[in-house]
Amino acid sequence: MRNEVVLITGANGEIGHGLIKALAQRNGTQIVALDLRPLDESLIPCCDRFIQGDILDSMLLGRLMAEYDITTIYHLASILSTKAEYNPETAHKINVEGTLNLLRLGVELSTWQGSSVKFIYPSSIAVYGLPDLETKKQEGKIKEWMWCTPITMYGCNKLYCENLGKYYTKYYRQLAKDRSKHSIDFRCIRFPGLISAETIPTGGTSDYGPEMLHGAAKGEHYACFVRPDTRIPFMVMPDAIKSLLLIESAPRESITQSVYNVSSFSPSAKDIYDIVRQAYPDADITFDVDAQRQRIVDSWPEDCDDSAALHDWEWKPDYDMQRSFDEYLLPAIKNLYKPIV
Ligand code: SER
């Protein structure tokens, strides 16, 4: 008998770290992890198998299909918004072609196994594109269908892949004669900027939040690349993981849409500065605006309406801003950077 496993792409990334550790604590979940780089040592004991490889390698994905019964795919691998702007076509390849490969794997596995493979996909506030600061202020919390007019390659990629997921779940093969009863069960969460106590993001535009905090904890100078009044939603990693696990385990009949906002707190960059300076009074933080990156975050909403997630799968964050810092970020970060004696 083939082993039933959960496949996680982008295993070494920030969400991968949190998710793998959380899944490993669940009895009976076997994890196959995939990443371009060697797996972080702390994750090795949590995984049943690690494959160093590329999501663009269809031979590799074919081999996975032959070896495992994959019940759920968490497709986390992607190139974030700032990095994608430096090389948009490469980002498109990884973010779109890579996702298409995984969707196809999910579809083929669903047919082969005779049951729908769950496809859990993290999307982003980058799919939104508000035209100016006045509109951003006026709109406040925005719903999933509003302002889906992204201004970055990453945002375009995520929005398109959300639609691909919906296509493969609802419409694929409807016209074809070889219609199979089973396709994927695509479920997507649009994340705000994420802050982890364990890892620092690379190549994102919400990175100023986590970078400011980790920089202060390490005693390094940090030049924040957005204006102090910049406001976008953020969430700490434990809540992000909670939302992924909740949407994955929600009964199919309670899922009324394929894409959901989740939200937690919406600080300005100055609010983050203040709370970091409270914890590290000597923190050396300056504001040195990067016009391109500022333009990107100015196009993202101030906050997201996550009432659909609350209604459909009882989503509620555990951490507001104060609790995030007091009970999760600061204690864990102090421990992470404590001097070795
Ligand atoms: N954190 C992502 C980025 O900055 C947005 O979801 O690209």
Coordinates of N, CA and C and ligand atoms in Angstrom, one line a residue, residues 14 79-83 123-127 152 154 158 190-194 201-207 232 234 293 296-297 300, ligand 1:
E14 N 9.1 30.9 5.2 CA 8.6 31.2 6.5 C 7.4 30.5 6.9
I79 N 7.9 33.5 -5.3 CA 8.8 34.6 -5.2 C 8.0 35.8 -4.8
L80 N 8.4 36.5 -3.8 CA 7.6 37.6 -3.2 C 7.7 38.9 -4.0
S81 N 6.9 39.8 -3.6 CA 6.6 41.0 -4.4 C 7.8 41.9 -4.8
T82 N 8.7 42.2 -3.9 CA 9.8 43.1 -4.3 C 10.8 42.3 -5.2
K83 N 11.1 41.1 -4.8 CA 12.0 40.3 -5.6 C 11.5 40.1 -7.0
S123 N -2.5 33.0 -0.9 CA -2.4 34.2 -1.8 C -2.1 35.4 -0.9
S124 N -2.4 36.5 -1.3 CA -1.8 37.7 -0.6 C -2.6 39.0 -0.8
I125 N -2.4 39.9 0.1 CA -3.0 41.3 -0.1 C -2.5 41.9 -1.4
A126 N -1.4 41.4 -1.9 CA -0.8 41.9 -3.2 C -1.8 41.8 -4.4
V127 N -2.8 41.0 -4.2 CA -3.8 40.9 -5.4 C -4.6 42.2 -5.5
T152 N 1.7 44.7 -9.1 CA 3.0 44.0 -9.2 C 2.8 42.7 -9.9
Y154 N 4.0 39.9 -8.8 CA 3.6 38.9 -7.8 C 2.1 39.0 -7.6
K158 N -0.5 35.9 -8.3 CA -1.3 35.3 -7.2 C -2.8 35.3 -7.7
R190 N -5.9 34.7 1.4 CA -5.1 35.9 1.1 C -4.5 36.4 2.4
F191 N -3.2 36.3 2.5 CA -2.5 36.7 3.7 C -2.1 38.2 3.7
P192 N -2.2 38.8 4.9 CA -1.6 40.1 5.0 C 0.0 39.9 5.2
G193 N 0.7 40.9 5.5 CA 2.1 40.8 5.8 C 2.3 39.9 7.0
L194 N 3.2 38.9 6.9 CA 3.4 38.0 8.0 C 4.6 38.3 8.9
P201 N 11.6 37.3 6.5 CA 11.3 37.1 5.1 C 12.3 37.6 4.1
T202 N 12.3 37.1 2.9 CA 13.2 37.6 1.9 C 12.4 38.0 0.6
G203 N 12.6 39.3 0.2 CA 12.1 39.7 -1.1 C 10.6 40.2 -1.1
G204 N 10.0 40.3 0.1 CA 8.7 40.9 0.2 C 8.7 42.4 0.4
T205 N 7.5 43.0 0.3 CA 7.4 44.4 0.5 C 6.8 44.8 1.9
S206 N 6.2 43.8 2.5 CA 5.8 44.0 3.9 C 6.9 43.6 4.9
D207 N 8.1 43.4 4.3 CA 9.2 43.0 5.1 C 9.7 44.0 6.2
I232 N -0.7 48.8 6.5 CA -1.3 47.6 5.9 C -1.5 46.6 7.0
F234 N -1.2 43.2 9.1 CA -0.2 42.2 9.5 C -0.8 41.1 10.3
R293 N 9.0 50.7 -3.6 CA 8.4 49.8 -2.6 C 7.3 50.5 -1.9
I296 N 4.2 50.3 -3.9 CA 3.6 49.0 -3.8 C 2.7 48.9 -2.6
V297 N 3.2 49.2 -1.4 CA 2.4 49.1 -0.2 C 1.3 50.1 -0.1
W300 N -1.8 48.6 -1.5 CA -2.4 47.5 -0.7 C -3.4 48.1 0.3
Ligands
SER1 N1 4.4 39.5 2.2 C1 4.2 39.6 0.8 C2 5.1 40.5 0.2 O1 5.5 41.4 0.8 C3 2.8 40.1 0.6 O2 1.9 39.1 0.8 O3 5.4 40.3 -1.0

